[in-house]
Amino acid sequence: MQRMTQQELADKVSVSRQTIIQLERNRYNPSLLLAHDIADVFEVPIEQLFTFSKILEVEGETDHEL
């Protein structure tokens, strides 16, 4: 994976440097489009950059079948 500054990455994916900082600190969940764009910059699969976890069910709620 190539190295670059936060600002360089932000410029390549058309977001602010602050957005990149928040991503690095796990304080912001990117849209699928942004995650895809960042993965493209580094030429890796999205799964290599981001870990997705299932949100636990709130107690008392039930799953609804489609």
mmCIF file with all atom_site columns, N, CA and C in Angstrom:
data_model
loop_
_atom_site.group_PDB
_atom_site.id
_atom_site.type_symbol
_atom_site.label_atom_id
_atom_site.label_alt_id
_atom_site.label_comp_id
_atom_site.label_asym_id
_atom_site.label_entity_id
_atom_site.label_seq_id
_atom_site.pdbx_PDB_ins_code
_atom_site.Cartn_x
_atom_site.Cartn_y
_atom_site.Cartn_z
_atom_site.occupancy
_atom_site.B_iso_or_equiv
_atom_site.pdbx_formal_charge
_atom_site.auth_seq_id
_atom_site.auth_comp_id
_atom_site.auth_asym_id
_atom_site.auth_atom_id
_atom_site.pdbx_PDB_model_num
ATOM 1   N N  . MET A 1 1  ? 0.849   -1.169  0.000  1.00 0.00 ? 1  MET A N  1
ATOM 2   C CA . MET A 1 1  ? 0.000   0.000   0.000  1.00 0.00 ? 1  MET A CA 1
ATOM 3   C C  . MET A 1 1  ? 0.902   1.243   0.000  1.00 0.00 ? 1  MET A C  1
ATOM 4   N N  . GLN A 1 2  ? 0.603   2.149   -0.888 1.00 0.00 ? 2  GLN A N  1
ATOM 5   C CA . GLN A 1 2  ? 1.431   3.351   -0.962 1.00 0.00 ? 2  GLN A CA 1
ATOM 6   C C  . GLN A 1 2  ? 1.131   4.298   0.191  1.00 0.00 ? 2  GLN A C  1
ATOM 7   N N  . ARG A 1 3  ? 2.101   5.091   0.549  1.00 0.00 ? 3  ARG A N  1
ATOM 8   C CA . ARG A 1 3  ? 1.942   6.050   1.643  1.00 0.00 ? 3  ARG A CA 1
ATOM 9   C C  . ARG A 1 3  ? 1.627   7.422   1.066  1.00 0.00 ? 3  ARG A C  1
ATOM 10  N N  . MET A 1 4  ? 0.795   8.167   1.794  1.00 0.00 ? 4  MET A N  1
ATOM 11  C CA . MET A 1 4  ? 0.480   9.538   1.398  1.00 0.00 ? 4  MET A CA 1
ATOM 12  C C  . MET A 1 4  ? -0.037  10.279  2.620  1.00 0.00 ? 4  MET A C  1
ATOM 13  N N  . THR A 1 5  ? -0.059  11.568  2.514  1.00 0.00 ? 5  THR A N  1
ATOM 14  C CA . THR A 1 5  ? -0.557  12.368  3.638  1.00 0.00 ? 5  THR A CA 1
ATOM 15  C C  . THR A 1 5  ? -2.085  12.307  3.672  1.00 0.00 ? 5  THR A C  1
ATOM 16  N N  . GLN A 1 6  ? -2.625  12.706  4.811  1.00 0.00 ? 6  GLN A N  1
ATOM 17  C CA . GLN A 1 6  ? -4.080  12.777  4.941  1.00 0.00 ? 6  GLN A CA 1
ATOM 18  C C  . GLN A 1 6  ? -4.657  13.726  3.901  1.00 0.00 ? 6  GLN A C  1
ATOM 19  N N  . GLN A 1 7  ? -3.986  14.838  3.673  1.00 0.00 ? 7  GLN A N  1
ATOM 20  C CA . GLN A 1 7  ? -4.484  15.813  2.708  1.00 0.00 ? 7  GLN A CA 1
ATOM 21  C C  . GLN A 1 7  ? -4.449  15.264  1.292  1.00 0.00 ? 7  GLN A C  1
ATOM 22  N N  . GLU A 1 8  ? -3.389  14.541  0.938  1.00 0.00 ? 8  GLU A N  1
ATOM 23  C CA . GLU A 1 8  ? -3.313  13.948  -0.404 1.00 0.00 ? 8  GLU A CA 1
ATOM 24  C C  . GLU A 1 8  ? -4.458  12.959  -0.630 1.00 0.00 ? 8  GLU A C  1
ATOM 25  N N  . LEU A 1 9  ? -4.720  12.111  0.368  1.00 0.00 ? 9  LEU A N  1
ATOM 26  C CA . LEU A 1 9  ? -5.832  11.165  0.240  1.00 0.00 ? 9  LEU A CA 1
ATOM 27  C C  . LEU A 1 9  ? -7.157  11.905  0.158  1.00 0.00 ? 9  LEU A C  1
ATOM 28  N N  . ALA A 1 10 ? -7.341  12.894  1.009  1.00 0.00 ? 10 ALA A N  1
ATOM 29  C CA . ALA A 1 10 ? -8.579  13.680  0.992  1.00 0.00 ? 10 ALA A CA 1
ATOM 30  C C  . ALA A 1 10 ? -8.805  14.305  -0.383 1.00 0.00 ? 10 ALA A C  1
ATOM 31  N N  . ASP A 1 11 ? -7.762  14.855  -0.974 1.00 0.00 ? 11 ASP A N  1
ATOM 32  C CA . ASP A 1 11 ? -7.879  15.465  -2.304 1.00 0.00 ? 11 ASP A CA 1
ATOM 33  C C  . ASP A 1 11 ? -8.262  14.432  -3.360 1.00 0.00 ? 11 ASP A C  1
ATOM 34  N N  . LYS A 1 12 ? -7.674  13.239  -3.269 1.00 0.00 ? 12 LYS A N  1
ATOM 35  C CA . LYS A 1 12 ? -7.946  12.199  -4.269 1.00 0.00 ? 12 LYS A CA 1
ATOM 36  C C  . LYS A 1 12 ? -9.382  11.686  -4.208 1.00 0.00 ? 12 LYS A C  1
ATOM 37  N N  . VAL A 1 13 ? -9.984  11.710  -3.020 1.00 0.00 ? 13 VAL A N  1
ATOM 38  C CA . VAL A 1 13 ? -11.345 11.192  -2.889 1.00 0.00 ? 13 VAL A CA 1
ATOM 39  C C  . VAL A 1 13 ? -12.375 12.293  -2.650 1.00 0.00 ? 13 VAL A C  1
ATOM 40  N N  . SER A 1 14 ? -11.951 13.532  -2.788 1.00 0.00 ? 14 SER A N  1
ATOM 41  C CA . SER A 1 14 ? -12.844 14.707  -2.720 1.00 0.00 ? 14 SER A CA 1
ATOM 42  C C  . SER A 1 14 ? -13.584 14.846  -1.393 1.00 0.00 ? 14 SER A C  1
ATOM 43  N N  . VAL A 1 15 ? -12.833 14.694  -0.306 1.00 0.00 ? 15 VAL A N  1
ATOM 44  C CA . VAL A 1 15 ? -13.382 14.969  1.025  1.00 0.00 ? 15 VAL A CA 1
ATOM 45  C C  . VAL A 1 15 ? -12.396 15.865  1.760  1.00 0.00 ? 15 VAL A C  1
ATOM 46  N N  . SER A 1 16 ? -12.781 16.302  2.949  1.00 0.00 ? 16 SER A N  1
ATOM 47  C CA . SER A 1 16 ? -11.881 17.150  3.725  1.00 0.00 ? 16 SER A CA 1
ATOM 48  C C  . SER A 1 16 ? -10.844 16.299  4.466  1.00 0.00 ? 16 SER A C  1
ATOM 49  N N  . ARG A 1 17 ? -9.764  16.929  4.843  1.00 0.00 ? 17 ARG A N  1
ATOM 50  C CA . ARG A 1 17 ? -8.741  16.250  5.649  1.00 0.00 ? 17 ARG A CA 1
ATOM 51  C C  . ARG A 1 17 ? -9.342  15.807  6.973  1.00 0.00 ? 17 ARG A C  1
ATOM 52  N N  . GLN A 1 18 ? -10.273 16.592  7.509  1.00 0.00 ? 18 GLN A N  1
ATOM 53  C CA . GLN A 1 18 ? -10.924 16.248  8.765  1.00 0.00 ? 18 GLN A CA 1
ATOM 54  C C  . GLN A 1 18 ? -11.712 14.938  8.644  1.00 0.00 ? 18 GLN A C  1
ATOM 55  N N  . THR A 1 19 ? -12.298 14.691  7.485  1.00 0.00 ? 19 THR A N  1
ATOM 56  C CA . THR A 1 19 ? -13.015 13.425  7.267  1.00 0.00 ? 19 THR A CA 1
ATOM 57  C C  . THR A 1 19 ? -12.053 12.253  7.345  1.00 0.00 ? 19 THR A C  1
ATOM 58  N N  . ILE A 1 20 ? -10.887 12.388  6.741  1.00 0.00 ? 20 ILE A N  1
ATOM 59  C CA . ILE A 1 20 ? -9.877  11.325  6.782  1.00 0.00 ? 20 ILE A CA 1
ATOM 60  C C  . ILE A 1 20 ? -9.415  11.099  8.219  1.00 0.00 ? 20 ILE A C  1
ATOM 61  N N  . ILE A 1 21 ? -9.219  12.171  8.965  1.00 0.00 ? 21 ILE A N  1
ATOM 62  C CA . ILE A 1 21 ? -8.818  12.055  10.370 1.00 0.00 ? 21 ILE A CA 1
ATOM 63  C C  . ILE A 1 21 ? -9.876  11.276  11.155 1.00 0.00 ? 21 ILE A C  1
ATOM 64  N N  . GLN A 1 22 ? -11.146 11.611  10.946 1.00 0.00 ? 22 GLN A N  1
ATOM 65  C CA . GLN A 1 22 ? -12.222 10.921  11.660 1.00 0.00 ? 22 GLN A CA 1
ATOM 66  C C  . GLN A 1 22 ? -12.306 9.446   11.271 1.00 0.00 ? 22 GLN A C  1
ATOM 67  N N  . LEU A 1 23 ? -12.049 9.133   10.013 1.00 0.00 ? 23 LEU A N  1
ATOM 68  C CA . LEU A 1 23 ? -12.006 7.731   9.577  1.00 0.00 ? 23 LEU A CA 1
ATOM 69  C C  . LEU A 1 23 ? -10.899 6.978   10.303 1.00 0.00 ? 23 LEU A C  1
ATOM 70  N N  . GLU A 1 24 ? -9.729  7.593   10.387 1.00 0.00 ? 24 GLU A N  1
ATOM 71  C CA . GLU A 1 24 ? -8.590  6.952   11.045 1.00 0.00 ? 24 GLU A CA 1
ATOM 72  C C  . GLU A 1 24 ? -8.850  6.711   12.529 1.00 0.00 ? 24 GLU A C  1
ATOM 73  N N  . ARG A 1 25 ? -9.636  7.563   13.134 1.00 0.00 ? 25 ARG A N  1
ATOM 74  C CA . ARG A 1 25 ? -9.941  7.445   14.566 1.00 0.00 ? 25 ARG A CA 1
ATOM 75  C C  . ARG A 1 25 ? -11.189 6.604   14.834 1.00 0.00 ? 25 ARG A C  1
ATOM 76  N N  . ASN A 1 26 ? -11.753 6.021   13.781 1.00 0.00 ? 26 ASN A N  1
ATOM 77  C CA . ASN A 1 26 ? -12.985 5.220   13.891 1.00 0.00 ? 26 ASN A CA 1
ATOM 78  C C  . ASN A 1 26 ? -14.150 6.018   14.469 1.00 0.00 ? 26 ASN A C  1
ATOM 79  N N  . ARG A 1 27 ? -14.212 7.290   14.126 1.00 0.00 ? 27 ARG A N  1
ATOM 80  C CA . ARG A 1 27 ? -15.303 8.145   14.589 1.00 0.00 ? 27 ARG A CA 1
ATOM 81  C C  . ARG A 1 27 ? -16.276 8.494   13.465 1.00 0.00 ? 27 ARG A C  1
ATOM 82  N N  . TYR A 1 28 ? -16.038 7.911   12.302 1.00 0.00 ? 28 TYR A N  1
ATOM 83  C CA . TYR A 1 28 ? -16.879 8.201   11.138 1.00 0.00 ? 28 TYR A CA 1
ATOM 84  C C  . TYR A 1 28 ? -16.970 6.953   10.298 1.00 0.00 ? 28 TYR A C  1
ATOM 85  N N  . ASN A 1 29 ? -18.186 6.581   9.920  1.00 0.00 ? 29 ASN A N  1
ATOM 86  C CA . ASN A 1 29 ? -18.387 5.455   9.019  1.00 0.00 ? 29 ASN A CA 1
ATOM 87  C C  . ASN A 1 29 ? -18.586 6.007   7.610  1.00 0.00 ? 29 ASN A C  1
ATOM 88  N N  . PRO A 1 30 ? -17.712 5.623   6.691  1.00 0.00 ? 30 PRO A N  1
ATOM 89  C CA . PRO A 1 30 ? -17.821 6.173   5.339  1.00 0.00 ? 30 PRO A CA 1
ATOM 90  C C  . PRO A 1 30 ? -18.999 5.577   4.582  1.00 0.00 ? 30 PRO A C  1
ATOM 91  N N  . SER A 1 31 ? -19.479 6.330   3.612  1.00 0.00 ? 31 SER A N  1
ATOM 92  C CA . SER A 1 31 ? -20.480 5.778   2.702  1.00 0.00 ? 31 SER A CA 1
ATOM 93  C C  . SER A 1 31 ? -19.807 4.671   1.896  1.00 0.00 ? 31 SER A C  1
ATOM 94  N N  . LEU A 1 32 ? -20.597 3.830   1.287  1.00 0.00 ? 32 LEU A N  1
ATOM 95  C CA . LEU A 1 32 ? -20.039 2.768   0.457  1.00 0.00 ? 32 LEU A CA 1
ATOM 96  C C  . LEU A 1 32 ? -19.237 3.365   -0.692 1.00 0.00 ? 32 LEU A C  1
ATOM 97  N N  . LEU A 1 33 ? -19.710 4.452   -1.254 1.00 0.00 ? 33 LEU A N  1
ATOM 98  C CA . LEU A 1 33 ? -19.004 5.118   -2.349 1.00 0.00 ? 33 LEU A CA 1
ATOM 99  C C  . LEU A 1 33 ? -17.635 5.626   -1.894 1.00 0.00 ? 33 LEU A C  1
ATOM 100 N N  . LEU A 1 34 ? -17.570 6.272   -0.724 1.00 0.00 ? 34 LEU A N  1
ATOM 101 C CA . LEU A 1 34 ? -16.298 6.779   -0.220 1.00 0.00 ? 34 LEU A CA 1
ATOM 102 C C  . LEU A 1 34 ? -15.349 5.624   0.096  1.00 0.00 ? 34 LEU A C  1
ATOM 103 N N  . ALA A 1 35 ? -15.863 4.567   0.726  1.00 0.00 ? 35 ALA A N  1
ATOM 104 C CA . ALA A 1 35 ? -15.032 3.401   1.025  1.00 0.00 ? 35 ALA A CA 1
ATOM 105 C C  . ALA A 1 35 ? -14.464 2.814   -0.269 1.00 0.00 ? 35 ALA A C  1
ATOM 106 N N  . HIS A 1 36 ? -15.276 2.745   -1.298 1.00 0.00 ? 36 HIS A N  1
ATOM 107 C CA . HIS A 1 36 ? -14.845 2.231   -2.603 1.00 0.00 ? 36 HIS A CA 1
ATOM 108 C C  . HIS A 1 36 ? -13.763 3.131   -3.207 1.00 0.00 ? 36 HIS A C  1
ATOM 109 N N  . ASP A 1 37 ? -13.966 4.430   -3.133 1.00 0.00 ? 37 ASP A N  1
ATOM 110 C CA . ASP A 1 37 ? -12.993 5.378   -3.692 1.00 0.00 ? 37 ASP A CA 1
ATOM 111 C C  . ASP A 1 37 ? -11.643 5.276   -2.977 1.00 0.00 ? 37 ASP A C  1
ATOM 112 N N  . ILE A 1 38 ? -11.666 5.149   -1.657 1.00 0.00 ? 38 ILE A N  1
ATOM 113 C CA . ILE A 1 38 ? -10.418 5.025   -0.902 1.00 0.00 ? 38 ILE A CA 1
ATOM 114 C C  . ILE A 1 38 ? -9.718  3.714   -1.251 1.00 0.00 ? 38 ILE A C  1
ATOM 115 N N  . ALA A 1 39 ? -10.481 2.636   -1.339 1.00 0.00 ? 39 ALA A N  1
ATOM 116 C CA . ALA A 1 39 ? -9.903  1.340   -1.717 1.00 0.00 ? 39 ALA A CA 1
ATOM 117 C C  . ALA A 1 39 ? -9.279  1.416   -3.109 1.00 0.00 ? 39 ALA A C  1
ATOM 118 N N  . ASP A 1 40 ? -9.927  2.120   -4.023 1.00 0.00 ? 40 ASP A N  1
ATOM 119 C CA . ASP A 1 40 ? -9.374  2.289   -5.375 1.00 0.00 ? 40 ASP A CA 1
ATOM 120 C C  . ASP A 1 40 ? -8.047  3.038   -5.342 1.00 0.00 ? 40 ASP A C  1
ATOM 121 N N  . VAL A 1 41 ? -7.953  4.066   -4.518 1.00 0.00 ? 41 VAL A N  1
ATOM 122 C CA . VAL A 1 41 ? -6.707  4.835   -4.415 1.00 0.00 ? 41 VAL A CA 1
ATOM 123 C C  . VAL A 1 41 ? -5.554  3.920   -4.014 1.00 0.00 ? 41 VAL A C  1
ATOM 124 N N  . PHE A 1 42 ? -5.815  3.028   -3.053 1.00 0.00 ? 42 PHE A N  1
ATOM 125 C CA . PHE A 1 42 ? -4.763  2.143   -2.555 1.00 0.00 ? 42 PHE A CA 1
ATOM 126 C C  . PHE A 1 42 ? -4.683  0.816   -3.325 1.00 0.00 ? 42 PHE A C  1
ATOM 127 N N  . GLU A 1 43 ? -5.600  0.642   -4.273 1.00 0.00 ? 43 GLU A N  1
ATOM 128 C CA . GLU A 1 43 ? -5.642  -0.567  -5.107 1.00 0.00 ? 43 GLU A CA 1
ATOM 129 C C  . GLU A 1 43 ? -5.731  -1.840  -4.272 1.00 0.00 ? 43 GLU A C  1
ATOM 130 N N  . VAL A 1 44 ? -6.667  -1.814  -3.312 1.00 0.00 ? 44 VAL A N  1
ATOM 131 C CA . VAL A 1 44 ? -6.933  -2.972  -2.452 1.00 0.00 ? 44 VAL A CA 1
ATOM 132 C C  . VAL A 1 44 ? -8.451  -3.136  -2.319 1.00 0.00 ? 44 VAL A C  1
ATOM 133 N N  . PRO A 1 45 ? -8.909  -4.326  -1.909 1.00 0.00 ? 45 PRO A N  1
ATOM 134 C CA . PRO A 1 45 ? -10.350 -4.500  -1.668 1.00 0.00 ? 45 PRO A CA 1
ATOM 135 C C  . PRO A 1 45 ? -10.809 -3.680  -0.456 1.00 0.00 ? 45 PRO A C  1
ATOM 136 N N  . ILE A 1 46 ? -12.057 -3.276  -0.462 1.00 0.00 ? 46 ILE A N  1
ATOM 137 C CA . ILE A 1 46 ? -12.624 -2.503  0.642  1.00 0.00 ? 46 ILE A CA 1
ATOM 138 C C  . ILE A 1 46 ? -12.413 -3.235  1.967  1.00 0.00 ? 46 ILE A C  1
ATOM 139 N N  . GLU A 1 47 ? -12.586 -4.550  1.943  1.00 0.00 ? 47 GLU A N  1
ATOM 140 C CA . GLU A 1 47 ? -12.473 -5.350  3.168  1.00 0.00 ? 47 GLU A CA 1
ATOM 141 C C  . GLU A 1 47 ? -11.098 -5.266  3.810  1.00 0.00 ? 47 GLU A C  1
ATOM 142 N N  . GLN A 1 48 ? -10.090 -4.931  3.024  1.00 0.00 ? 48 GLN A N  1
ATOM 143 C CA . GLN A 1 48 ? -8.743  -4.808  3.573  1.00 0.00 ? 48 GLN A CA 1
ATOM 144 C C  . GLN A 1 48 ? -8.576  -3.500  4.362  1.00 0.00 ? 48 GLN A C  1
ATOM 145 N N  . LEU A 1 49 ? -9.392  -2.510  4.055  1.00 0.00 ? 49 LEU A N  1
ATOM 146 C CA . LEU A 1 49 ? -9.294  -1.210  4.713  1.00 0.00 ? 49 LEU A CA 1
ATOM 147 C C  . LEU A 1 49 ? -10.310 -1.016  5.836  1.00 0.00 ? 49 LEU A C  1
ATOM 148 N N  . PHE A 1 50 ? -11.494 -1.594  5.675  1.00 0.00 ? 50 PHE A N  1
ATOM 149 C CA . PHE A 1 50 ? -12.574 -1.354  6.616  1.00 0.00 ? 50 PHE A CA 1
ATOM 150 C C  . PHE A 1 50 ? -13.117 -2.665  7.159  1.00 0.00 ? 50 PHE A C  1
ATOM 151 N N  . THR A 1 51 ? -13.417 -2.664  8.454  1.00 0.00 ? 51 THR A N  1
ATOM 152 C CA . THR A 1 51 ? -14.035 -3.814  9.092  1.00 0.00 ? 51 THR A CA 1
ATOM 153 C C  . THR A 1 51 ? -15.479 -3.461  9.386  1.00 0.00 ? 51 THR A C  1
ATOM 154 N N  . PHE A 1 52 ? -16.380 -4.274  8.912  1.00 0.00 ? 52 PHE A N  1
ATOM 155 C CA . PHE A 1 52 ? -17.791 -4.036  9.144  1.00 0.00 ? 52 PHE A CA 1
ATOM 156 C C  . PHE A 1 52 ? -18.289 -5.043  10.166 1.00 0.00 ? 52 PHE A C  1
ATOM 157 N N  . SER A 1 53 ? -19.031 -4.565  11.159 1.00 0.00 ? 53 SER A N  1
ATOM 158 C CA . SER A 1 53 ? -19.600 -5.480  12.139 1.00 0.00 ? 53 SER A CA 1
ATOM 159 C C  . SER A 1 53 ? -21.103 -5.272  12.195 1.00 0.00 ? 53 SER A C  1
ATOM 160 N N  . LYS A 1 54 ? -21.778 -6.353  12.444 1.00 0.00 ? 54 LYS A N  1
ATOM 161 C CA . LYS A 1 54 ? -23.229 -6.328  12.513 1.00 0.00 ? 54 LYS A CA 1
ATOM 162 C C  . LYS A 1 54 ? -23.665 -5.590  13.779 1.00 0.00 ? 54 LYS A C  1
ATOM 163 N N  . ILE A 1 55 ? -24.676 -4.758  13.662 1.00 0.00 ? 55 ILE A N  1
ATOM 164 C CA . ILE A 1 55 ? -25.220 -4.056  14.819 1.00 0.00 ? 55 ILE A CA 1
ATOM 165 C C  . ILE A 1 55 ? -26.080 -5.050  15.592 1.00 0.00 ? 55 ILE A C  1
ATOM 166 N N  . LEU A 1 56 ? -25.840 -5.144  16.881 1.00 0.00 ? 56 LEU A N  1
ATOM 167 C CA . LEU A 1 56 ? -26.603 -6.083  17.701 1.00 0.00 ? 56 LEU A CA 1
ATOM 168 C C  . LEU A 1 56 ? -28.043 -5.638  17.825 1.00 0.00 ? 56 LEU A C  1
ATOM 169 N N  . GLU A 1 57 ? -28.909 -6.617  17.891 1.00 0.00 ? 57 GLU A N  1
ATOM 170 C CA . GLU A 1 57 ? -30.329 -6.362  18.022 1.00 0.00 ? 57 GLU A CA 1
ATOM 171 C C  . GLU A 1 57 ? -30.625 -5.719  19.376 1.00 0.00 ? 57 GLU A C  1
ATOM 172 N N  . VAL A 1 58 ? -31.492 -4.724  19.387 1.00 0.00 ? 58 VAL A N  1
ATOM 173 C CA . VAL A 1 58 ? -31.900 -4.082  20.631 1.00 0.00 ? 58 VAL A CA 1
ATOM 174 C C  . VAL A 1 58 ? -32.839 -5.031  21.368 1.00 0.00 ? 58 VAL A C  1
ATOM 175 N N  . GLU A 1 59 ? -32.638 -5.186  22.662 1.00 0.00 ? 59 GLU A N  1
ATOM 176 C CA . GLU A 1 59 ? -33.454 -6.101  23.458 1.00 0.00 ? 59 GLU A CA 1
ATOM 177 C C  . GLU A 1 59 ? -34.928 -5.768  23.303 1.00 0.00 ? 59 GLU A C  1
ATOM 178 N N  . GLY A 1 60 ? -35.714 -6.806  23.059 1.00 0.00 ? 60 GLY A N  1
ATOM 179 C CA . GLY A 1 60 ? -37.153 -6.620  22.933 1.00 0.00 ? 60 GLY A CA 1
ATOM 180 C C  . GLY A 1 60 ? -37.609 -6.478  21.485 1.00 0.00 ? 60 GLY A C  1
ATOM 181 N N  . GLU A 1 61 ? -36.704 -6.165  20.571 1.00 0.00 ? 61 GLU A N  1
ATOM 182 C CA . GLU A 1 61 ? -37.087 -6.066  19.164 1.00 0.00 ? 61 GLU A CA 1
ATOM 183 C C  . GLU A 1 61 ? -36.956 -7.435  18.530 1.00 0.00 ? 61 GLU A C  1
ATOM 184 N N  . THR A 1 62 ? -37.740 -7.677  17.505 1.00 0.00 ? 62 THR A N  1
ATOM 185 C CA . THR A 1 62 ? -37.674 -8.952  16.802 1.00 0.00 ? 62 THR A CA 1
ATOM 186 C C  . THR A 1 62 ? -37.281 -8.702  15.359 1.00 0.00 ? 62 THR A C  1
ATOM 187 N N  . ASP A 1 63 ? -36.717 -9.747  14.741 1.00 0.00 ? 63 ASP A N  1
ATOM 188 C CA . ASP A 1 63 ? -36.392 -9.660  13.321 1.00 0.00 ? 63 ASP A CA 1
ATOM 189 C C  . ASP A 1 63 ? -37.684 -9.737  12.513 1.00 0.00 ? 63 ASP A C  1
ATOM 190 N N  . HIS A 1 64 ? -37.723 -9.026  11.450 1.00 0.00 ? 64 HIS A N  1
ATOM 191 C CA . HIS A 1 64 ? -38.873 -9.057  10.544 1.00 0.00 ? 64 HIS A CA 1
ATOM 192 C C  . HIS A 1 64 ? -38.443 -9.754  9.274  1.00 0.00 ? 64 HIS A C  1
ATOM 193 N N  . GLU A 1 65 ? -39.231 -10.741 8.864  1.00 0.00 ? 65 GLU A N  1
ATOM 194 C CA . GLU A 1 65 ? -38.924 -11.444 7.622  1.00 0.00 ? 65 GLU A CA 1
ATOM 195 C C  . GLU A 1 65 ? -39.491 -10.658 6.465  1.00 0.00 ? 65 GLU A C  1
ATOM 196 N N  . LEU A 1 66 ? -38.788 -10.732 5.359  1.00 0.00 ? 66 LEU A N  1
ATOM 197 C CA . LEU A 1 66 ? -39.255 -10.045 4.150  1.00 0.00 ? 66 LEU A CA 1
ATOM 198 C C  . LEU A 1 66 ? -40.124 -10.952 3.348  1.00 0.00 ? 66 LEU A C  1
#
